[in-house]
Short mmCIF file of C-alpha atoms in Angstrom, two decimals:
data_model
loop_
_atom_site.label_atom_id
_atom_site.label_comp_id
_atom_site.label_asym_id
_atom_site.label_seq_id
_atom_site.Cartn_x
_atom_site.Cartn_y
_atom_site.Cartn_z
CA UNK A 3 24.42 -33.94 -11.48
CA UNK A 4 25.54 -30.45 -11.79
CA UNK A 5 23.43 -27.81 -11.78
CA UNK A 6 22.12 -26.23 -15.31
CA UNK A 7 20.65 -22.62 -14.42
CA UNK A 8 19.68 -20.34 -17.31
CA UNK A 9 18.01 -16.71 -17.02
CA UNK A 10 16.11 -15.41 -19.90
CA UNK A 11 16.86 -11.51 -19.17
CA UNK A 12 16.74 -8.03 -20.05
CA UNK A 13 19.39 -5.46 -18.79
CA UNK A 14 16.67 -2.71 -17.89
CA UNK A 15 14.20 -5.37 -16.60
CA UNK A 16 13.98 -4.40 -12.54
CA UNK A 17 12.16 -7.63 -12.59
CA UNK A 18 14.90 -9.64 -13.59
CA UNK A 19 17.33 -7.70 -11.47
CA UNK A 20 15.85 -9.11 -8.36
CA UNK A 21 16.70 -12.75 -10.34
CA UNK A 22 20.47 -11.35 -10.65
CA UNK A 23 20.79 -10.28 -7.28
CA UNK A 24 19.51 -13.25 -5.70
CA UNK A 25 21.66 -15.93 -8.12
CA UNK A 26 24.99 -13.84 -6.99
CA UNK A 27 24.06 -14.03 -3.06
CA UNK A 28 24.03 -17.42 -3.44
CA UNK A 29 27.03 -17.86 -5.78
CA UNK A 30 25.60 -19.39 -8.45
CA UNK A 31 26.57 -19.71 -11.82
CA UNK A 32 23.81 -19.26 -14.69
CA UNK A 33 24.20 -18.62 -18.56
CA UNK A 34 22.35 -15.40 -19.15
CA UNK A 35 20.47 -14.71 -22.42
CA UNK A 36 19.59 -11.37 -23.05
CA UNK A 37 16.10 -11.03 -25.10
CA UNK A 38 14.43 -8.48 -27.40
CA UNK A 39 11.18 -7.72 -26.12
CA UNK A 40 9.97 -6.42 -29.54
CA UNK A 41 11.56 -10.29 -31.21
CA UNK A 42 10.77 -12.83 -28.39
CA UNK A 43 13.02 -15.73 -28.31
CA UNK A 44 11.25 -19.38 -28.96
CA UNK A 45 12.47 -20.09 -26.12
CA UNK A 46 11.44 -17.17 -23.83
CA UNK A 47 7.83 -18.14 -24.81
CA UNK A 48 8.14 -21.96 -24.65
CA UNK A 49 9.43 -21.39 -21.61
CA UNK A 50 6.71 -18.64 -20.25
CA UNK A 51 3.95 -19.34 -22.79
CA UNK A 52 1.55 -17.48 -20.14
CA UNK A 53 2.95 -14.14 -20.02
CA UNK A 54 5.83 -14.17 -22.69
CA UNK A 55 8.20 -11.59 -20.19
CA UNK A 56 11.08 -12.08 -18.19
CA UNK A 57 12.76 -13.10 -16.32
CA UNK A 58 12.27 -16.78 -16.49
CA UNK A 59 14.85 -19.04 -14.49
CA UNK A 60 15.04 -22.19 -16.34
CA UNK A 61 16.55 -24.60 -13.94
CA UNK A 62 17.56 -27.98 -15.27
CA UNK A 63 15.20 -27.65 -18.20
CA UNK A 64 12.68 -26.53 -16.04
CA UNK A 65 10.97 -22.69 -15.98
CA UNK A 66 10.07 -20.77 -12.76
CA UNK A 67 8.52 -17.58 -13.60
CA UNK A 68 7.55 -14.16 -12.07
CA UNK A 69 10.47 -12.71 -9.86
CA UNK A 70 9.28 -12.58 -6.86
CA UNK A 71 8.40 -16.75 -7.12
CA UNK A 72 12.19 -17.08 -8.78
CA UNK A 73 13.68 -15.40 -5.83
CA UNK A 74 11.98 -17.55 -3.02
CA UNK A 75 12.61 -20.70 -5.58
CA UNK A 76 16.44 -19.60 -5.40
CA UNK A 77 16.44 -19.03 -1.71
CA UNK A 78 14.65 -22.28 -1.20
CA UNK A 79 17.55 -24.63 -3.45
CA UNK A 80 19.89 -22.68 -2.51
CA UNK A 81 19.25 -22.55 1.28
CA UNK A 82 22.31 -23.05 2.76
CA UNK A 83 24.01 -20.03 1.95
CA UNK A 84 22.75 -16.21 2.05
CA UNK A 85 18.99 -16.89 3.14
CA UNK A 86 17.16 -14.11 1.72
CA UNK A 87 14.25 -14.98 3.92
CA UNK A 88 13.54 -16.02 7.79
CA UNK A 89 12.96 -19.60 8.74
CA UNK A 90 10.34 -18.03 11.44
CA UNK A 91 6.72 -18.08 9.65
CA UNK A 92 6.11 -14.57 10.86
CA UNK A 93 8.75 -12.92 9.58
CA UNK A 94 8.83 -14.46 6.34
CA UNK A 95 5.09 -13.27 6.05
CA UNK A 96 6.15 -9.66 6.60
CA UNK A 97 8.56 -10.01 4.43
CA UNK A 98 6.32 -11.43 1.77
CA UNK A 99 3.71 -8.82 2.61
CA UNK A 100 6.38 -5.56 1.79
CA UNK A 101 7.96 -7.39 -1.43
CA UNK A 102 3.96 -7.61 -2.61
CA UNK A 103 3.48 -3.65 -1.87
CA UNK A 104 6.36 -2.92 -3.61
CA UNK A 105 5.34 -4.68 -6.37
CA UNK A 106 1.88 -3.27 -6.37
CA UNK A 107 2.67 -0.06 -5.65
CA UNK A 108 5.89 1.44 -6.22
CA UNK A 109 6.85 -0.64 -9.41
CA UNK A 110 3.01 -0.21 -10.46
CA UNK A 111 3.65 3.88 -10.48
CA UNK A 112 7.00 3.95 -11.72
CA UNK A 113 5.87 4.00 -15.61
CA UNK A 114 3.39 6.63 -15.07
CA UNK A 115 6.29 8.93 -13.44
CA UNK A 116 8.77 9.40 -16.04
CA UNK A 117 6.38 8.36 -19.42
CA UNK A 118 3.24 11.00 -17.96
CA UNK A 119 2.89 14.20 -18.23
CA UNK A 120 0.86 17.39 -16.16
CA UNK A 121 -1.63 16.33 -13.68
CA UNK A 122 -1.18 12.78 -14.24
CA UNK A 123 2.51 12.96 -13.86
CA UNK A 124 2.31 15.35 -10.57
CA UNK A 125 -0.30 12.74 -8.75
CA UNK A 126 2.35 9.57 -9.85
CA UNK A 127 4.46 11.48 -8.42
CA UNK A 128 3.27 12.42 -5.10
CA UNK A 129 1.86 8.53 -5.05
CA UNK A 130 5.57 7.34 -5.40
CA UNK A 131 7.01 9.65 -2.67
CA UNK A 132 4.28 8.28 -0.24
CA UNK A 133 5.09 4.74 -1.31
CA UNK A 134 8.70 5.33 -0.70
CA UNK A 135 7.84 7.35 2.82
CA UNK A 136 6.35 4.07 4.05
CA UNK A 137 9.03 1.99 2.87
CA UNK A 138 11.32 4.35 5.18
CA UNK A 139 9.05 3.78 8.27
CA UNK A 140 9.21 0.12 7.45
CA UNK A 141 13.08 0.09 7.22
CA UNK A 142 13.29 1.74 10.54
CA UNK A 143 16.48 2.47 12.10
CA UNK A 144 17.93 -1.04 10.50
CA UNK A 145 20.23 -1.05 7.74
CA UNK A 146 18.89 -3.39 5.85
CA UNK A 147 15.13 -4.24 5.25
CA UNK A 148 16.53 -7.83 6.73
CA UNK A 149 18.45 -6.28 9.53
CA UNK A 150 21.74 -6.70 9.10
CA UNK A 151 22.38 -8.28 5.49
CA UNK A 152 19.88 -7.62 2.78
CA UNK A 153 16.96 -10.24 2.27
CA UNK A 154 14.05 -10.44 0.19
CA UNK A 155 12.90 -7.17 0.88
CA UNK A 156 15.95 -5.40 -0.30
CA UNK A 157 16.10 -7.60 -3.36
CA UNK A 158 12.47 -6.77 -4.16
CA UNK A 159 13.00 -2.97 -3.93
CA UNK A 160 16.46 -2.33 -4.66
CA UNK A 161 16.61 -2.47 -8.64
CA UNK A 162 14.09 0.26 -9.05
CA UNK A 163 16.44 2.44 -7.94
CA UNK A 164 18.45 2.14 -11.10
CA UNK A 165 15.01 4.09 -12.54
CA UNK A 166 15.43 7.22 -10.20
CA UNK A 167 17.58 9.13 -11.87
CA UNK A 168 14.85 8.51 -15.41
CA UNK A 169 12.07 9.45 -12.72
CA UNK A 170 13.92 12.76 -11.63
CA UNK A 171 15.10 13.78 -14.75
CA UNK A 172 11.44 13.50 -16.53
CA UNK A 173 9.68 14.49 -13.48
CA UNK A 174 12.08 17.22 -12.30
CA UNK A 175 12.45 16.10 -8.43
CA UNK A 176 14.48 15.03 -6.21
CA UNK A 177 13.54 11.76 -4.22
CA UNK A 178 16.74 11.84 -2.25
CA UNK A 179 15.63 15.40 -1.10
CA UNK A 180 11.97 13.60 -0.10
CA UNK A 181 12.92 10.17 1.26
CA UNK A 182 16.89 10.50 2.01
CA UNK A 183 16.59 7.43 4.25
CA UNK A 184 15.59 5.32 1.34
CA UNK A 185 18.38 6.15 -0.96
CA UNK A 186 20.75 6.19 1.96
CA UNK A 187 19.65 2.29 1.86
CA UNK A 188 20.07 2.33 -1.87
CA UNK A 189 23.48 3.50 -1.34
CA UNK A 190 23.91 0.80 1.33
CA UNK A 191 22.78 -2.14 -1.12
CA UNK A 192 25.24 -1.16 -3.70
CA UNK A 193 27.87 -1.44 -1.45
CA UNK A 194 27.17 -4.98 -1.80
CA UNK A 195 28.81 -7.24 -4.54
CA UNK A 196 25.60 -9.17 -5.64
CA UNK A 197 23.76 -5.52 -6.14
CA UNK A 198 26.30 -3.53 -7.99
CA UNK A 199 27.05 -6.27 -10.41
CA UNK A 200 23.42 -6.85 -11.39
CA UNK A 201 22.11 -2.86 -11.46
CA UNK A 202 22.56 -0.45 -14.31
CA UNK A 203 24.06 2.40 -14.12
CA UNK A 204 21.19 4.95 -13.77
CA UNK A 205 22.42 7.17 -17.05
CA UNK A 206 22.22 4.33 -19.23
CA UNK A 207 18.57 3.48 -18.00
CA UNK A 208 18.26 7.27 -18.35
CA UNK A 209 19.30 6.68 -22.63
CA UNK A 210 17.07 3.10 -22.67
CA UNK A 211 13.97 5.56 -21.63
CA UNK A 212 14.54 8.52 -24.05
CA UNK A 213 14.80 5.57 -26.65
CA UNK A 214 11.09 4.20 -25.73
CA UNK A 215 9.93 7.59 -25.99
CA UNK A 216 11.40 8.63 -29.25
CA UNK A 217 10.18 5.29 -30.60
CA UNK A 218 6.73 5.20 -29.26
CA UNK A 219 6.38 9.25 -30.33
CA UNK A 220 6.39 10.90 -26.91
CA UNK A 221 9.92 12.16 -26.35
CA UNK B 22 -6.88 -22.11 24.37
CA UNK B 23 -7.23 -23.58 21.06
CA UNK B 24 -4.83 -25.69 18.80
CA UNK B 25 -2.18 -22.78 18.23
CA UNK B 26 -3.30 -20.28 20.47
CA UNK B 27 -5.23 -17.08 19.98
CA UNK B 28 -6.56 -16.52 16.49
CA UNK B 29 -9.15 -14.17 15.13
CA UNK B 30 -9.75 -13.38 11.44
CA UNK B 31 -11.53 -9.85 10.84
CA UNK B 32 -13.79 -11.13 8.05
CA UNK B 33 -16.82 -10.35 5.31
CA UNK B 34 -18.88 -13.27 4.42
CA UNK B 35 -18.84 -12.43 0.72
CA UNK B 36 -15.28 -11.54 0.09
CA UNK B 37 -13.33 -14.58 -1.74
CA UNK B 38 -10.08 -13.57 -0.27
CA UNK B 39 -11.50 -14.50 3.41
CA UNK B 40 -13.04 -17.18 2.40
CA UNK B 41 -9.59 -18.95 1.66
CA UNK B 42 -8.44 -17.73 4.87
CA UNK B 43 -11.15 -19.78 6.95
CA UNK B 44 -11.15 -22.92 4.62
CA UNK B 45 -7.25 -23.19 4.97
CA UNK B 46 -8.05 -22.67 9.08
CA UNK B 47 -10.91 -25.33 8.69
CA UNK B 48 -8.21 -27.84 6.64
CA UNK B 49 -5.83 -27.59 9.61
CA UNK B 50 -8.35 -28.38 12.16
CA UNK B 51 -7.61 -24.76 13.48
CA UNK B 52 -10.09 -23.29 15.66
CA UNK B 53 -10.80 -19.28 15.24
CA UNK B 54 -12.69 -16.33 16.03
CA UNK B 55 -14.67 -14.76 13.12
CA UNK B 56 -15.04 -10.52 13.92
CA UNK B 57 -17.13 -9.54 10.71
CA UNK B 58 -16.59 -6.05 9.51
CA UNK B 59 -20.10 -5.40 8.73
CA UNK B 60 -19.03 -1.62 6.97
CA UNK B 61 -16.79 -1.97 4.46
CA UNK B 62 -17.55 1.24 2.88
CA UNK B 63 -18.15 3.34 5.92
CA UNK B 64 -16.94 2.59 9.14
CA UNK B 65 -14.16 0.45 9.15
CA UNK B 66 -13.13 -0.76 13.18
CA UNK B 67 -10.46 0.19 14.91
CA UNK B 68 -9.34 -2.91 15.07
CA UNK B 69 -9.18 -3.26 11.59
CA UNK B 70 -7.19 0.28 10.87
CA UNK B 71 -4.98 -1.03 13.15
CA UNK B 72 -3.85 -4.13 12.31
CA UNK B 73 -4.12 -3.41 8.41
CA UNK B 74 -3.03 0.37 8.36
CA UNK B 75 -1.37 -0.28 5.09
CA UNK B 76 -4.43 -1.53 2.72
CA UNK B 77 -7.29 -1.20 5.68
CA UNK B 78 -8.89 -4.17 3.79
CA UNK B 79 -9.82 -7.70 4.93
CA UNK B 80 -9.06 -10.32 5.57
CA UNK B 81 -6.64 -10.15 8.43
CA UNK B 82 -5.76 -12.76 10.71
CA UNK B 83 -4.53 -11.77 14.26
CA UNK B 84 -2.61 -14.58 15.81
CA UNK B 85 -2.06 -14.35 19.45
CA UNK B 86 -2.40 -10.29 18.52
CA UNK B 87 0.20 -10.30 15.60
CA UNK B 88 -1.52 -9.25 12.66
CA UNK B 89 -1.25 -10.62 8.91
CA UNK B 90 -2.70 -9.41 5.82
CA UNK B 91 -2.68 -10.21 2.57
CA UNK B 92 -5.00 -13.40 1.59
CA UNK B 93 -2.55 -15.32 -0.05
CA UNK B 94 0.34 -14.46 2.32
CA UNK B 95 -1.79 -15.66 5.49
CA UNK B 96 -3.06 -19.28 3.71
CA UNK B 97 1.07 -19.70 3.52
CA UNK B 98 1.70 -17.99 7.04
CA UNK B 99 -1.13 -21.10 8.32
CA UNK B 100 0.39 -23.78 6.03
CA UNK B 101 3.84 -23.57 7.11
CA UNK B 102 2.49 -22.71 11.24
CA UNK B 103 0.11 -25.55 11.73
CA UNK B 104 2.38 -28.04 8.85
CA UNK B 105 -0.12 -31.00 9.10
CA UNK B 106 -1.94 -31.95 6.12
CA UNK B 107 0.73 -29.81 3.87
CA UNK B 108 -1.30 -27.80 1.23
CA UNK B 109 1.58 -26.66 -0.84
CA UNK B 110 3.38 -29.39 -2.70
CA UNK B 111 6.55 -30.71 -1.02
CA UNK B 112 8.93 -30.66 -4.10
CA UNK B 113 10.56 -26.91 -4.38
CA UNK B 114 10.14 -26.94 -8.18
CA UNK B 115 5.92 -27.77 -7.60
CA UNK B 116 5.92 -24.88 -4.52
CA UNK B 117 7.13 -22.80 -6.93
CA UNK B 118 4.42 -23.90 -9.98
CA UNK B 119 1.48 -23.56 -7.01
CA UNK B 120 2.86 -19.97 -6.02
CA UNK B 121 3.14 -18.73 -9.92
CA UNK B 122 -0.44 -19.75 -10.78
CA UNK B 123 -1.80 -18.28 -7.75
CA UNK B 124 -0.03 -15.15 -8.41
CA UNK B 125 -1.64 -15.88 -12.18
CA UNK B 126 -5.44 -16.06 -10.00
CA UNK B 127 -4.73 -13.15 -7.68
CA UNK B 128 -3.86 -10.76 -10.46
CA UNK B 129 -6.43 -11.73 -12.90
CA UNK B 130 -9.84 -13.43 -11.87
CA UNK B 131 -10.73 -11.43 -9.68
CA UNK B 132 -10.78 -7.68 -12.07
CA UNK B 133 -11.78 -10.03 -15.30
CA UNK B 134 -14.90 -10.85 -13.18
CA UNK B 135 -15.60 -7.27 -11.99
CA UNK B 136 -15.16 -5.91 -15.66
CA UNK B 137 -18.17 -8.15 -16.33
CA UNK B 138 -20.60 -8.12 -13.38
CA UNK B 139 -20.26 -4.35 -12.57
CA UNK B 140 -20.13 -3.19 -16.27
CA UNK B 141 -22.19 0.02 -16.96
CA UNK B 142 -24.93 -0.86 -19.94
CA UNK B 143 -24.40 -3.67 -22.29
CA UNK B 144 -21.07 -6.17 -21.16
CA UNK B 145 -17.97 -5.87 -23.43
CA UNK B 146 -17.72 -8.79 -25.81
CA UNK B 147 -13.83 -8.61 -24.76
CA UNK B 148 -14.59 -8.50 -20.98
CA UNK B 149 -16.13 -12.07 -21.81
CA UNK B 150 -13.75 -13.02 -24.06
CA UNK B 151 -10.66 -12.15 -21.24
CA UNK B 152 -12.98 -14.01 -18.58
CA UNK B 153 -12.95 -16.99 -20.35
CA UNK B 154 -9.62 -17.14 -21.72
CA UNK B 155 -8.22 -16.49 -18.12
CA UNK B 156 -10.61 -19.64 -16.85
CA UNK B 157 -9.18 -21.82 -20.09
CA UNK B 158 -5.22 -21.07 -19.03
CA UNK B 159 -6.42 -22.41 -15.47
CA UNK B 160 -8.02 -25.40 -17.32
CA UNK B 161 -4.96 -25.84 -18.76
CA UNK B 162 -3.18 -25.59 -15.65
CA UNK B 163 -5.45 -28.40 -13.59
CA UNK B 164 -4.85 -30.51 -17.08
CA UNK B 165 -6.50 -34.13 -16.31
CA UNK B 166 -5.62 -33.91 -12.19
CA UNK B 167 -8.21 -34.10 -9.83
CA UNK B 168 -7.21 -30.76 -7.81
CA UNK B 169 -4.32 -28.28 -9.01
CA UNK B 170 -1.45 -29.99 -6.72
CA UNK B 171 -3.17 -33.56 -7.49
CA UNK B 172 -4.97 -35.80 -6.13
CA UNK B 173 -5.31 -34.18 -3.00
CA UNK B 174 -7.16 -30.60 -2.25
CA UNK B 175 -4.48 -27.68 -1.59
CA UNK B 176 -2.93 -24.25 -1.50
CA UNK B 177 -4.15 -23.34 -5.43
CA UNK B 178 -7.57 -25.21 -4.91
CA UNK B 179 -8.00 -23.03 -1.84
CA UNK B 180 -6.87 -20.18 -3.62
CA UNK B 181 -9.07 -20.11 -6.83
CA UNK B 182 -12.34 -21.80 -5.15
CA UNK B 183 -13.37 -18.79 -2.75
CA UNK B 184 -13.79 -17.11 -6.22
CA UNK B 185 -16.27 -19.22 -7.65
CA UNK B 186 -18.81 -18.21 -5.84
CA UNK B 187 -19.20 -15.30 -7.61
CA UNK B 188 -19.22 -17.07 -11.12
CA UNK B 189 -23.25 -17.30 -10.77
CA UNK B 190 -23.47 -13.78 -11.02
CA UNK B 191 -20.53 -13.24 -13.30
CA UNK B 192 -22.60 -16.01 -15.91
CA UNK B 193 -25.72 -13.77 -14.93
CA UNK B 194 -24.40 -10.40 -16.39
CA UNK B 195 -22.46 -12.44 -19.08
CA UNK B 196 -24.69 -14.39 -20.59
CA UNK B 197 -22.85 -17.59 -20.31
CA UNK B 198 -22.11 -20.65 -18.46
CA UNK B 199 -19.12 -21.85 -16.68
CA UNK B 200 -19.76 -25.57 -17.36
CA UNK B 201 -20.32 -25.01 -20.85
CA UNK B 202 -17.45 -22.87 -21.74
CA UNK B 203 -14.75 -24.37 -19.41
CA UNK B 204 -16.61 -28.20 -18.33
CA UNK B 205 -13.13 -29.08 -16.73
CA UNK B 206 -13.29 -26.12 -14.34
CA UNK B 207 -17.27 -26.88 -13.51
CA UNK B 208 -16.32 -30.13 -12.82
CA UNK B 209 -12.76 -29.46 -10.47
CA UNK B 210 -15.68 -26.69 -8.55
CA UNK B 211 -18.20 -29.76 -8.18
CA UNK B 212 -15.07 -31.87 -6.39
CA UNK B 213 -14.28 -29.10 -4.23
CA UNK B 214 -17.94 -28.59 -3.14
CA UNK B 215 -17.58 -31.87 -1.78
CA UNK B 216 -15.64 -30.96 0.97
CA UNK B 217 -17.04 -29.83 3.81
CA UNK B 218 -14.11 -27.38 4.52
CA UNK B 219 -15.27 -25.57 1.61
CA UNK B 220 -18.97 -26.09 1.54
CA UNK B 221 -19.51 -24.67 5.16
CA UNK B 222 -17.89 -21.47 4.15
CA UNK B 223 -18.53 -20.90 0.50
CA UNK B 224 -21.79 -17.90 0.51
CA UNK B 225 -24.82 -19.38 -1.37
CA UNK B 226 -24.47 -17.86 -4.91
CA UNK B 227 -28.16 -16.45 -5.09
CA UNK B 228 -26.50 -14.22 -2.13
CA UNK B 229 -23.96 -13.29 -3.85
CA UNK B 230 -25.20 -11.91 -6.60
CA UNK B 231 -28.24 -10.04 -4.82
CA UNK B 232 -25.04 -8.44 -3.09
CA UNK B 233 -24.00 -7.95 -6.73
CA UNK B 234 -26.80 -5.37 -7.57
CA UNK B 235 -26.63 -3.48 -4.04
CA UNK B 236 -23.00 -2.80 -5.06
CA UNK B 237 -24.52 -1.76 -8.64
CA UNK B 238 -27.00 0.17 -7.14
CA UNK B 239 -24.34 2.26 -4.67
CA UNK B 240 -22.09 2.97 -7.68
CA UNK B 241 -24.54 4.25 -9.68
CA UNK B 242 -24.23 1.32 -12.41
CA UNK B 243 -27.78 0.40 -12.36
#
């Protein structure tokens, strides 16, 4: 039977980025509906009745949900080609232990950057440089967060650098001037087919931000 | 040496998250070295700023020196080390189910819980409202099985049971009861009590809860 892979997506959604990335390293064709997070699909929350967000992979008729849990179900099906994670169970817990601080940390902060303002935007700030500082020591001297191709690391932390340019821009700083090694990677991971095809370009996340803010009153 | 080599697990009796460590050691038949960090507001060991310099929380397991962190991570890290009896499902699709939902416990019970048991004056009617709305999505979740993956005990059982132990004192500050509200949940904690990986390590409740107040009492809530 062939394979029937749907993603319920938005185009600013890091979150669902990761989804993108992972479904092109493997080669795999999927139809991709874009939603409206103000007018939820039916289907979006049949499909995710728990938290009603994207990205939801619906495989066969079947929805995984949460990115991080889509991207190790797509590694896991899709195992014989591009493994985004190690076979050893080491590894694959240290992996699994930096994709959970970047989720807790740097994609935690990222709203509080560019949608704060004064004190509250200079501490977010600071906290994000220090999350990205330790995300260089963790890279190392390797080009990829899993050595020599990107893994699940990369694909965790990669589309949240779509939102630097919105962070710099509202925050007015430079990251590459703090953490060069990071967006060095960055630069690194786009080079890569599966990345650029499923990032932004940072101006247009740059418009999709001024848009919140004018709606919601804070521009 | 034991099954597996060297393992130690720095540890606090009352924390949930090492509590799932040792009963996923204990379902593998794995034997272990407990190190309790007796300070966890003051003087944390070396030991443990070493091997967790990132969060400098426990638990941690150290296996054969390599540290781990991260609850959750390590009860996969022993499941797919020491594969025999499997606690996550075998079908991808069900892994991936057992890893959403405990992503769904890790992010949720936990603060839902606090907001209730260390609230300053009189509980929010919301904080009990979110409690038990967050305990009826898990109800939904176990639906008529036995245990989350089914008829046998596993990864999400291990996962969510460390944290009732601190439902006595959560009901205390509440005002309510677990097996009234959500009787399928009671009743899925009264089948896990049964086994003795879980009942030799889950903290008597009464314990719990006088730990409760010295907490409330340090913060200044009381």
């Amino acid at each position: 039977m062939e394979d029937k892979v749907i993603l319920l997506d938005l185009w600013s959604s890091s979150f669902a980025m990761r989804v993108k990335i992972a479904l092109a390293e493997k080669g795999i064709e999927y139809d991709c509906k874009a939603e409206n997070l103000f007018d939820k699909s039916p289907l979006l929350l049949e499909m995710n009745p728990t938290h009603k967000r994207v990205p939801v992979l619906i495989h066969n008729g079947k929805p995984i949900c949460e990115s991080l849990v889509i991207v190790e179900y797509i590694d896991e099906v899709w195992h014989d080609k591009s493994p985004l994670l190690s076979s050893d169970p080491y590894q694959r817990s240290e992996a699994r232990f930096w994709a959970d601080y970047v989720d807790k940390k740097i994609f935690g902060i990222g709203k509080r950057v560019w949608s704060s303002k004064g004190e509250d935007q200079e501490a977010a700030k600071k906290e994000l440089i220090e999350y990205l500082k330790t995300m260089e020591e963790e890279l190392g001297e390797k080009h990829f967060f899993g050595g020599d191709t990107i893994g699940f690391v990369d694909v965790a932390l990669v589309p949240i650098t779509s939102w630097f340019y919105t962070f710099e821009t509202y925050g007015n700083f430079s990251i590459e001037a703090e953490c060069p090694k990071i967006i060095a990677w960055a630069k690194r991971c786009l080079g890569k087919e599966s990345v650029a095809k499923s990032l932004p370009h940072p101006h247009n996340i740059y418009a999709y931000a001024l848009g919140l803010k004018k709606k919601f009153g804070s521009a | 040496m034991s099954k597996g080599g060297e393992i130690v697990l720095l540890d606090c009796w009352v924390s949930p998250f090492c509590i799932r460590v040792k009963i996923a050691l204990a379902e593998k038949g794995v034997e272990y070295e407990t190190r309790a960090e007796e300070d966890l507001f003051g003087d944390k060991s070396d030991l443990l700023l070493t091997s967790n310099p990132i969060h400098k929380k426990v638990p941690v397991l150290l296996h054969n020196g390599k540290p781990l962190c991260e609850s959750t991570i390590i009860v996969n890290y022993i499941d797919e080390t020491w594969p025999s009896p499997p606690l996550l499902p075998t079908s991808t699709y069900n892994r991936a189910q057992a890893r959403f939902w405990a992503d769904f416990i890790d992010k949720k019970v936990f603060d839902a819980g606090h907001n209730i048991w260390a609230s300053k004056g009189v509980v929010p009617e919301t904080a009990k409202k979110d409690f038990i709305e967050i305990l009826k999505q898990l109800e939904g979740a176990l639906g008529e099985k036995d245990f989350f993956g089914g008829d046998s005990f596993g990864f999400l059982d291990i996962i969510l049971i460390p944290l009732t132990s601190w439902f006595y004192t959560i009901e205390k500050f509440g005002g309510f009861e677990v097996k009234e509200v959500c009787p399928k949940i009671s009743a899925w904690m009264n089948r896990c009590m049964e086994r003795e990986t879980v009942a030799k390590v889950l903290p008597d409740p009464e314990k719990v809860y006088e730990f409760a107040i010295m907490i409330r009492k340090m913060l200044g809530i009381e």
